[in-house]
Each structure stands twice: as C-alpha cells, then as structure tokens.
PDB file of C-alpha atoms and ligand atoms in Angstrom:
ATOM      1  CA  MET A   1      15.175   3.653  -6.343  1.00 93.00           C
ATOM      2  CA  ALA A   2      15.459   6.202  -9.569  1.00 93.00           C
ATOM      3  CA  ALA A   3      18.582   7.855  -8.149  1.00 92.00           C
ATOM      4  CA  ALA A   4      20.314   4.886  -7.931  1.00 94.00           C
ATOM      5  CA  GLY A   5      19.821   3.916 -11.420  1.00 94.00           C
ATOM      6  CA  ALA A   6      16.771   1.893 -11.249  1.00 96.00           C
ATOM      7  CA  ARG A   7      13.943   2.374 -14.102  1.00 97.00           C
ATOM      8  CA  VAL A   8      11.212   3.366 -11.901  1.00 98.00           C
ATOM      9  CA  PHE A   9       7.143   3.710 -12.879  1.00 98.00           C
ATOM     10  CA  GLY A  10       4.892   4.931 -10.194  1.00 98.00           C
ATOM     11  CA  LEU A  11       1.030   4.174 -10.830  1.00 98.00           C
ATOM     12  CA  ASP A  12      -2.372   5.575  -8.931  1.00 98.00           C
ATOM     13  CA  PHE A  13      -5.414   6.151 -10.400  1.00 97.00           C
ATOM     14  CA  SER A  14      -5.971   9.493  -9.225  1.00 96.00           C
ATOM     15  CA  PRO A  15      -4.654  12.442 -11.267  1.00 97.00           C
ATOM     16  CA  GLY A  16      -4.304  14.709  -8.668  1.00 94.00           C
ATOM     17  CA  MET A  17      -2.226  12.398  -6.541  1.00 95.00           C
ATOM     18  CA  LEU A  18      -0.394  11.726  -9.228  1.00 98.00           C
ATOM     19  CA  ALA A  19       0.300  15.607  -9.561  1.00 98.00           C
ATOM     20  CA  LYS A  20       1.377  15.385  -5.773  1.00 97.00           C
ATOM     21  CA  ALA A  21       3.953  12.857  -7.051  1.00 97.00           C
ATOM     22  CA  ARG A  22       4.941  14.885 -10.007  1.00 97.00           C
ATOM     23  CA  ALA A  23       5.694  17.599  -7.752  1.00 98.00           C
ATOM     24  CA  LYS A  24       8.142  15.860  -5.315  1.00 96.00           C
ATOM     25  CA  PRO A  25      11.991  16.117  -5.791  1.00 95.00           C
ATOM     26  CA  GLY A  26      13.663  13.236  -7.922  1.00 93.00           C
ATOM     27  CA  ALA A  27       9.928  12.749  -9.560  1.00 96.00           C
ATOM     28  CA  GLY A  28      11.298  13.840 -13.013  1.00 96.00           C
ATOM     29  CA  ALA A  29      13.021  10.650 -13.435  1.00 96.00           C
ATOM     30  CA  VAL A  30      10.011   8.472 -12.493  1.00 97.00           C
ATOM     31  CA  ARG A  31       7.386   7.727 -15.241  1.00 98.00           C
ATOM     32  CA  PHE A  32       4.178   8.073 -13.704  1.00 98.00           C
ATOM     33  CA  VAL A  33       1.104   6.172 -15.287  1.00 98.00           C
ATOM     34  CA  GLN A  34      -2.666   6.820 -14.554  1.00 98.00           C
ATOM     35  CA  HIS A  35      -4.570   3.734 -13.993  1.00 98.00           C
ATOM     36  CA  ASP A  36      -6.883   1.678 -12.197  1.00 97.00           C
ATOM     37  CA  LEU A  37      -5.060  -1.250 -10.093  1.00 97.00           C
ATOM     38  CA  ALA A  38      -8.639  -3.216  -9.987  1.00 95.00           C
ATOM     39  CA  THR A  39      -8.605  -3.699 -14.054  1.00 96.00           C
ATOM     40  CA  GLY A  40      -4.960  -5.357 -13.532  1.00 97.00           C
ATOM     41  CA  LEU A  41      -1.479  -3.610 -14.321  1.00 98.00           C
ATOM     42  CA  PRO A  42      -0.366  -2.154 -17.437  1.00 98.00           C
ATOM     43  CA  PHE A  43       3.138  -4.146 -17.365  1.00 98.00           C
ATOM     44  CA  ALA A  44       4.710  -7.369 -19.174  1.00 98.00           C
ATOM     45  CA  SER A  45       4.655 -10.555 -17.230  1.00 98.00           C
ATOM     46  CA  GLY A  46       8.058 -10.858 -15.293  1.00 98.00           C
ATOM     47  CA  SER A  47       8.921  -7.400 -16.182  1.00 98.00           C
ATOM     48  CA  MET A  48       9.863  -5.811 -12.647  1.00 98.00           C
ATOM     49  CA  ASP A  49      12.740  -6.740 -10.373  1.00 98.00           C
ATOM     50  CA  ARG A  50      11.041  -5.254  -7.154  1.00 98.00           C
ATOM     51  CA  VAL A  51       7.226  -4.242  -6.821  1.00 98.00           C
ATOM     52  CA  THR A  52       6.238  -1.983  -4.329  1.00 98.00           C
ATOM     53  CA  CYS A  53       2.304  -1.313  -3.017  1.00 98.00           C
ATOM     54  CA  CYS A  54       1.989   1.405  -0.235  1.00 97.00           C
ATOM     55  CA  LEU A  55      -0.893   2.158   1.245  1.00 95.00           C
ATOM     56  CA  VAL A  56      -2.991   1.043  -1.390  1.00 96.00           C
ATOM     57  CA  LEU A  57      -5.139  -2.149  -1.001  1.00 96.00           C
ATOM     58  CA  GLU A  58      -7.018  -1.107   2.011  1.00 93.00           C
ATOM     59  CA  HIS A  59      -9.121   0.930  -0.724  1.00 93.00           C
ATOM     60  CA  VAL A  60      -8.855  -2.208  -3.209  1.00 95.00           C
ATOM     61  CA  ALA A  61     -12.002  -4.812  -2.625  1.00 94.00           C
ATOM     62  CA  ASP A  62     -10.274  -7.490  -4.606  1.00 96.00           C
ATOM     63  CA  LEU A  63      -7.233  -8.257  -2.817  1.00 96.00           C
ATOM     64  CA  ALA A  64      -6.756 -11.693  -4.761  1.00 96.00           C
ATOM     65  CA  SER A  65      -6.654  -9.911  -8.277  1.00 97.00           C
ATOM     66  CA  ALA A  66      -4.363  -7.369  -6.837  1.00 97.00           C
ATOM     67  CA  PHE A  67      -1.712  -9.549  -5.470  1.00 98.00           C
ATOM     68  CA  ALA A  68      -2.192 -11.907  -8.607  1.00 97.00           C
ATOM     69  CA  GLU A  69      -1.287  -8.869 -10.249  1.00 98.00           C
ATOM     70  CA  THR A  70       2.071  -7.861  -8.618  1.00 98.00           C
ATOM     71  CA  SER A  71       2.861 -11.381  -8.284  1.00 98.00           C
ATOM     72  CA  ARG A  72       2.634 -11.484 -12.055  1.00 98.00           C
ATOM     73  CA  ILE A  73       4.439  -8.047 -13.021  1.00 98.00           C
ATOM     74  CA  CYS A  74       7.491  -9.528 -10.577  1.00 98.00           C
ATOM     75  CA  ARG A  75      10.159 -11.576 -12.082  1.00 98.00           C
ATOM     76  CA  ALA A  76      11.209 -15.030 -10.386  1.00 97.00           C
ATOM     77  CA  GLY A  77      13.361 -14.227  -7.730  1.00 97.00           C
ATOM     78  CA  GLY A  78      12.745 -10.480  -7.190  1.00 98.00           C
ATOM     79  CA  PHE A  79      10.235  -9.212  -4.300  1.00 97.00           C
ATOM     80  CA  VAL A  80       7.052  -7.591  -3.991  1.00 98.00           C
ATOM     81  CA  LEU A  81       6.556  -5.184  -0.469  1.00 98.00           C
ATOM     82  CA  VAL A  82       3.301  -4.328   0.417  1.00 98.00           C
ATOM     83  CA  SER A  83       2.546  -1.858   3.242  1.00 98.00           C
ATOM     84  CA  ASP A  84      -1.149  -1.105   4.314  1.00 96.00           C
ATOM     85  CA  LEU A  85      -3.156   0.348   7.412  1.00 94.00           C
ATOM     86  CA  HIS A  86      -3.374  -2.600   9.742  1.00 95.00           C
ATOM     87  CA  PRO A  87      -6.782  -4.726   9.409  1.00 93.00           C
ATOM     88  CA  ALA A  88      -7.325  -3.894  13.564  1.00 93.00           C
ATOM     89  CA  MET A  89      -7.433  -0.314  12.699  1.00 91.00           C
ATOM     90  CA  ARG A  90     -10.720  -0.489  10.559  1.00 83.00           C
ATOM     91  CA  LEU A  91     -12.274  -2.553  13.615  1.00 81.00           C
ATOM     92  CA  GLN A  92     -11.636   0.468  15.698  1.00 80.00           C
ATOM     93  CA  GLY A  93     -13.177   2.461  13.500  1.00 79.00           C
ATOM     94  CA  THR A  94     -10.212   4.335  12.095  1.00 81.00           C
ATOM     95  CA  GLN A  95      -9.641   4.487   8.088  1.00 77.00           C
ATOM     96  CA  ALA A  96      -7.969   7.240   5.493  1.00 77.00           C
ATOM     97  CA  GLN A  97      -9.464  10.148   5.448  1.00 79.00           C
ATOM     98  CA  PHE A  98      -8.559  14.010   4.435  1.00 81.00           C
ATOM     99  CA  THR A  99      -9.679  17.399   4.646  1.00 87.00           C
ATOM    100  CA  ASP A 100     -10.600  19.146   1.513  1.00 84.00           C
ATOM    101  CA  PRO A 101      -8.975  22.647   1.520  1.00 84.00           C
ATOM    102  CA  ALA A 102     -11.971  23.971  -0.559  1.00 86.00           C
ATOM    103  CA  THR A 103     -14.830  23.533   1.719  1.00 90.00           C
ATOM    104  CA  GLY A 104     -13.350  22.038   5.202  1.00 90.00           C
ATOM    105  CA  ARG A 105     -15.377  18.895   4.870  1.00 89.00           C
ATOM    106  CA  LYS A 106     -13.845  15.415   5.589  1.00 86.00           C
ATOM    107  CA  THR A 107     -13.676  13.113   3.285  1.00 82.00           C
ATOM    108  CA  ARG A 108     -12.954   9.419   3.658  1.00 81.00           C
ATOM    109  CA  PRO A 109     -11.879   7.265   0.351  1.00 77.00           C
ATOM    110  CA  ALA A 110     -13.976   4.144  -0.297  1.00 75.00           C
ATOM    111  CA  GLY A 111     -11.829   1.192   2.268  1.00 78.00           C
ATOM    112  CA  ALA A 112     -12.132  -2.601   2.160  1.00 83.00           C
ATOM    113  CA  ARG A 113     -12.500  -4.515   5.487  1.00 87.00           C
ATOM    114  CA  HIS A 114      -9.812  -7.280   4.978  1.00 94.00           C
ATOM    115  CA  GLN A 115      -8.575  -9.296   7.557  1.00 94.00           C
ATOM    116  CA  LEU A 116      -4.783 -10.418   8.422  1.00 96.00           C
ATOM    117  CA  SER A 117      -5.843 -13.829   6.843  1.00 97.00           C
ATOM    118  CA  ASP A 118      -7.045 -12.139   3.643  1.00 96.00           C
ATOM    119  CA  TYR A 119      -3.649 -10.635   2.732  1.00 97.00           C
ATOM    120  CA  VAL A 120      -1.456 -14.221   3.421  1.00 97.00           C
ATOM    121  CA  LEU A 121      -3.737 -16.198   1.620  1.00 97.00           C
ATOM    122  CA  ALA A 122      -4.140 -13.744  -1.389  1.00 97.00           C
ATOM    123  CA  ALA A 123      -0.383 -13.199  -1.477  1.00 97.00           C
ATOM    124  CA  THR A 124       0.748 -17.273  -1.088  1.00 96.00           C
ATOM    125  CA  ARG A 125      -1.997 -18.134  -3.503  1.00 96.00           C
ATOM    126  CA  THR A 126      -0.241 -16.489  -6.426  1.00 95.00           C
ATOM    127  CA  GLY A 127       3.582 -17.841  -6.128  1.00 90.00           C
ATOM    128  CA  LEU A 128       4.792 -15.336  -3.584  1.00 97.00           C
ATOM    129  CA  HIS A 129       6.593 -16.708  -0.503  1.00 98.00           C
ATOM    130  CA  ILE A 130       6.392 -14.704   2.474  1.00 98.00           C
ATOM    131  CA  ASP A 131       9.996 -13.456   3.574  1.00 97.00           C
ATOM    132  CA  HIS A 132       9.188 -11.400   6.328  1.00 98.00           C
ATOM    133  CA  MET A 133       5.934  -9.866   7.728  1.00 98.00           C
ATOM    134  CA  SER A 134       5.387  -7.272  10.896  1.00 98.00           C
ATOM    135  CA  GLU A 135       2.557  -5.716  12.449  1.00 97.00           C
ATOM    136  CA  HIS A 136       3.835  -2.098  13.900  1.00 96.00           C
ATOM    137  CA  VAL A 137       2.399  -1.142  17.230  1.00 96.00           C
ATOM    138  CA  VAL A 138       1.997   2.565  18.274  1.00 96.00           C
ATOM    139  CA  ASP A 139       4.729   2.207  21.280  1.00 95.00           C
ATOM    140  CA  ASP A 140       5.609   5.296  23.724  1.00 95.00           C
ATOM    141  CA  GLU A 141       8.291   6.440  21.689  1.00 95.00           C
ATOM    142  CA  LEU A 142       6.549   6.953  18.384  1.00 94.00           C
ATOM    143  CA  ALA A 143       3.476   8.274  20.571  1.00 93.00           C
ATOM    144  CA  ALA A 144       6.018  10.701  22.129  1.00 94.00           C
ATOM    145  CA  ARG A 145       6.997  11.593  18.401  1.00 94.00           C
ATOM    146  CA  SER A 146       4.109  12.111  16.580  1.00 92.00           C
ATOM    147  CA  PRO A 147       1.147  13.871  18.717  1.00 90.00           C
ATOM    148  CA  ARG A 148      -1.307  12.106  15.967  1.00 87.00           C
ATOM    149  CA  ALA A 149      -0.453   8.694  17.133  1.00 89.00           C
ATOM    150  CA  GLN A 150      -1.202   9.083  20.682  1.00 92.00           C
ATOM    151  CA  LYS A 151      -4.575   8.159  20.340  1.00 90.00           C
ATOM    152  CA  TYR A 152      -3.353   4.705  18.827  1.00 92.00           C
ATOM    153  CA  LEU A 153      -1.248   3.870  21.559  1.00 94.00           C
ATOM    154  CA  GLY A 154      -0.779  -0.124  21.847  1.00 95.00           C
ATOM    155  CA  TRP A 155      -2.851  -0.585  18.368  1.00 95.00           C
ATOM    156  CA  PRO A 156      -1.128  -2.225  15.628  1.00 96.00           C
ATOM    157  CA  LEU A 157      -1.128   0.802  13.159  1.00 94.00           C
ATOM    158  CA  LEU A 158       0.968  -0.528   9.845  1.00 95.00           C
ATOM    159  CA  LEU A 159       1.040  -3.911   8.151  1.00 97.00           C
ATOM    160  CA  LEU A 160       4.113  -4.406   6.397  1.00 98.00           C
ATOM    161  CA  MET A 161       4.746  -7.645   4.022  1.00 98.00           C
ATOM    162  CA  ARG A 162       8.007  -8.642   2.073  1.00 98.00           C
ATOM    163  CA  LEU A 163       6.962 -11.530  -0.867  1.00 98.00           C
ATOM    164  CA  ARG A 164       9.665 -13.457  -2.682  1.00 98.00           C
ATOM    165  CA  ARG A 165       8.425 -14.456  -6.252  1.00 97.00           C
ATOM    166  CA  SER A 166       9.342 -18.030  -7.107  1.00 92.00           C
TER     167      SER A 166
HETATM  168  C1  SAM B   7      -3.116   6.406   1.141  1.00 66.76           C
HETATM  169  S1  SAM B   7      -2.613   7.088  -0.567  1.00 66.76           S
HETATM  170  C2  SAM B   7      -1.017   6.112  -0.619  1.00 66.76           C
HETATM  171  C3  SAM B   7      -0.296   6.673  -1.934  1.00 66.76           C
HETATM  172  C4  SAM B   7       1.292   6.438  -2.193  1.00 66.76           C
HETATM  173  N1  SAM B   7       1.073   5.259  -2.602  1.00 66.76           N
HETATM  174  C5  SAM B   7       2.169   6.770  -0.713  1.00 66.76           C
HETATM  175  O1  SAM B   7       2.609   5.539  -0.270  1.00 66.76           O
HETATM  176  O2  SAM B   7       2.512   8.156  -0.529  1.00 66.76           O
HETATM  177  C6  SAM B   7      -3.722   5.645  -1.183  1.00 66.76           C
HETATM  178  C7  SAM B   7      -3.379   5.624  -2.502  1.00 66.76           C
HETATM  179  O3  SAM B   7      -4.307   4.812  -3.267  1.00 66.76           O
HETATM  180  C8  SAM B   7      -4.457   5.211  -4.289  1.00 66.76           C
HETATM  181  N2  SAM B   7      -5.654   3.930  -4.822  1.00 66.76           N
HETATM  182  C9  SAM B   7      -6.746   3.881  -4.491  1.00 66.76           C
HETATM  183  N3  SAM B   7      -7.315   2.783  -5.256  1.00 66.76           N
HETATM  184  C10 SAM B   7      -6.399   2.615  -6.358  1.00 66.76           C
HETATM  185  C11 SAM B   7      -6.844   1.754  -7.548  1.00 66.76           C
HETATM  186  N4  SAM B   7      -7.724   0.865  -7.345  1.00 66.76           N
HETATM  187  N5  SAM B   7      -5.846   1.845  -8.593  1.00 66.76           N
HETATM  188  C12 SAM B   7      -4.925   2.606  -8.561  1.00 66.76           C
HETATM  189  N6  SAM B   7      -4.480   3.757  -7.214  1.00 66.76           N
HETATM  190  C13 SAM B   7      -5.681   3.422  -6.009  1.00 66.76           C
HETATM  191  C14 SAM B   7      -5.172   6.557  -4.289  1.00 66.76           C
HETATM  192  O4  SAM B   7      -5.400   7.305  -5.509  1.00 66.76           O
HETATM  193  C15 SAM B   7      -4.051   7.347  -3.406  1.00 66.76           C
HETATM  194  O5  SAM B   7      -3.321   7.839  -4.016  1.00 66.76           O
END
C-alpha cells in the first residue's frame, strides 16, 4: 500500500515485533507506532481510508472496544479488514506459539476465547457492515503445500472479515 502511494501506519505494542517489521523490504515508507490496542488507537476519527488488523484480535480480550476503535478511525465509505486465527482452533487446543531462540522454550502469548458470534456482534454494533466473511479450511491442496498445516486437515484455520464503514 505504501509503494502504491498510501500513507501507511503500522501499529503494535511489542518493540521486538516492530523491529522485525522495520527490517522488512519497503518498511522505510511506513510509520511505525508502538501502542497497546487495548487503550484505543492514537489516530483521529475518520482519518483512515483502510484499516487492517491481522492476527491480533485473538490476543485482545475486549473485542467490542477493538472493533469500536477500528470503526472510529475509518472514514465513512472506507473499510476494515480483519484476519484472525479461527475460534475453532482454540477449541481444538491450538494457539499462537513460538520457540524462544535463547532458551529453546515454547512460549504461548496470552489469548482470548472468542466465538464467531463475538466477532460478528462486536463489528456490526459499531457501524460496520459485513461485506465479506469467510472461514478458510485446511484442504488437501494446502496440506500438500505446507507440512505444518497437515495436522489441521479439515479444520477452519483462518477467519477473514471485510467490513464497510457506513
Ligand atoms: C501473530 S502476530 C501478527 C503480527 C502482524 N500483525 C502480522 O500479521 O504479521 C500478533 C501481533 O499482535 C500484537 N498484539 C497483541 N496484542 C496487542 C495489543 N493489545 N496491542 C497491540 N498489538 C498487540 C503482538 O505484539 C504481535 O505482534
């Protein structure tokens, strides 16, 4: 989006994750902001054409406030794109995790147990209209391409929502 001429902000509360984002190609054109989504978003109301929130909400307890904030900063006619680990993954015991390279220890960041209806109600109660919503199941083709996905064959892995601001 930045390469296409958009003014892009990238927000995360983790200095380590921001450092990784800053190291990516093209990051020089993006303004990075360290901020906790749980305390609102540091942008003016209606100031954004597009708001994307990728793989973050599974870590945020108050879904209603998070959607209210993304809706608030999006201009009328703009849209909000949300992707998240599908709630079914939590039910079958999967959540985000990484291995600490220093200690080799597995770390699981705090996660929230949202249901699909929580996403739908939180979004639609803030003036956002669902343009598109899809649940992406691991099929044979993905399992063949990604050995890590094989154990989730037949399970919905990803939730995607495109929400238009009225
Ligand atoms: C799975 S990573 C996704 C990173 C990036 N959005 C992407 O799609 O590549 C989840 C991110 O959510 C961030 N995060 C979790 N809770 C947050 C909060 N309350 N405010 C801001 N960022 C948060 C974490 O620091 C982490 O970088």
